[in-house]
Short mmCIF file of C-alpha atoms in Angstrom, two decimals:
data_model
loop_
_atom_site.label_atom_id
_atom_site.label_comp_id
_atom_site.label_asym_id
_atom_site.label_seq_id
_atom_site.Cartn_x
_atom_site.Cartn_y
_atom_site.Cartn_z
CA MET A 1 -70.58 59.30 39.94
CA ARG A 2 -71.31 57.57 36.69
CA ILE A 3 -73.61 54.56 36.57
CA THR A 4 -73.20 52.22 33.64
CA LEU A 5 -76.02 50.75 31.58
CA PRO A 6 -75.42 47.14 32.76
CA ALA A 7 -75.65 48.28 36.38
CA LEU A 8 -78.96 50.02 35.69
CA LEU A 9 -80.33 46.97 33.87
CA THR A 10 -79.32 44.70 36.75
CA LEU A 11 -80.97 47.00 39.26
CA GLY A 12 -84.13 47.12 37.16
CA ALA A 13 -84.25 43.33 36.88
CA LEU A 14 -84.01 42.92 40.66
CA ALA A 15 -87.00 45.14 41.35
CA THR A 16 -90.22 43.14 41.74
CA PRO A 17 -93.06 45.23 40.36
CA ALA A 18 -96.73 44.73 41.16
CA PHE A 19 -99.03 44.40 38.17
CA ALA A 20 -102.64 45.53 37.96
CA ASP A 21 -105.09 43.00 36.62
CA MET A 22 -108.82 42.36 36.30
CA THR A 23 -111.17 39.40 36.59
CA SER A 24 -114.91 38.89 36.33
CA GLY A 25 -117.25 36.35 37.83
CA THR A 26 -120.41 35.58 39.75
CA ILE A 27 -120.47 35.77 43.54
CA LEU A 28 -120.99 32.42 45.25
CA ALA A 29 -120.59 33.80 48.80
CA TYR A 30 -119.82 37.16 50.41
CA ASP A 31 -118.71 37.47 54.04
CA ARG A 32 -119.06 41.13 55.02
CA LEU A 33 -117.39 40.66 58.41
CA ALA A 34 -114.29 38.91 57.04
CA ASN A 35 -114.26 41.05 53.84
CA VAL A 36 -114.04 37.96 51.64
CA ILE A 37 -115.77 37.21 48.35
CA VAL A 38 -115.88 33.72 46.82
CA LEU A 39 -116.71 33.47 43.13
CA THR A 40 -118.44 30.50 41.47
CA ASP A 41 -115.06 29.38 40.08
CA LYS A 42 -114.04 28.90 43.76
CA THR A 43 -111.52 31.76 43.80
CA HIS A 44 -111.34 33.67 47.09
CA TRP A 45 -110.80 37.44 47.11
CA THR A 46 -109.94 39.45 50.20
CA LEU A 47 -111.29 43.00 50.15
CA HIS A 48 -109.24 45.92 51.42
CA ALA A 49 -110.76 47.57 54.51
CA ASP A 50 -111.30 50.77 52.48
CA ALA A 51 -112.83 49.02 49.45
CA LEU A 52 -116.05 50.59 48.22
CA VAL A 53 -118.60 47.78 48.10
CA PRO A 54 -122.27 48.24 47.15
CA ALA A 55 -124.42 47.84 50.27
CA ASP A 56 -126.75 45.37 48.54
CA LEU A 57 -124.02 43.13 47.07
CA LYS A 58 -125.07 39.48 47.33
CA ALA A 59 -124.58 35.96 46.00
CA GLY A 60 -125.53 35.71 42.33
CA ASP A 61 -124.31 39.22 41.44
CA LYS A 62 -121.91 39.44 38.51
CA ILE A 63 -118.87 41.57 39.32
CA THR A 64 -115.59 42.79 37.90
CA ILE A 65 -112.64 42.93 40.30
CA ASP A 66 -109.59 45.15 39.79
CA PHE A 67 -106.65 43.75 41.73
CA VAL A 68 -102.88 44.03 41.96
CA SER A 69 -100.87 40.85 41.43
CA ASP A 70 -98.08 40.37 43.97
CA GLY A 71 -95.99 37.77 42.15
CA ASP A 72 -95.55 34.51 44.06
CA ASN A 73 -97.45 35.99 47.02
CA GLY A 74 -100.79 35.96 45.16
CA SER A 75 -102.55 39.31 45.09
CA LEU A 76 -102.99 42.33 47.30
CA PRO A 77 -106.40 42.98 48.90
CA VAL A 78 -108.97 44.20 46.36
CA LYS A 79 -109.65 47.93 46.47
CA LYS A 80 -112.12 48.18 43.60
CA LEU A 81 -114.99 46.03 42.39
CA GLU A 82 -117.95 46.87 40.20
CA ARG A 83 -121.24 45.16 39.62
CA GLN A 84 -121.80 44.34 35.95
#
């Protein structure tokens, strides 16, 4: 079976990829039980259950968050964050 170039381009355009991104900020609040971080710019970040988080992470710490954008759905839970 032979697939034409326009068919491949159409198929590629219909796929909705997820894009990796990064942000930095200062922690305003961190809820360990709910796995949620709020930065001083008022953005809320949900942490993945398997995310590696420093045990002594606290408000006032400067962090960098690696996340995956999910288009109109916002972002997927954060799997990686680093203290600056």
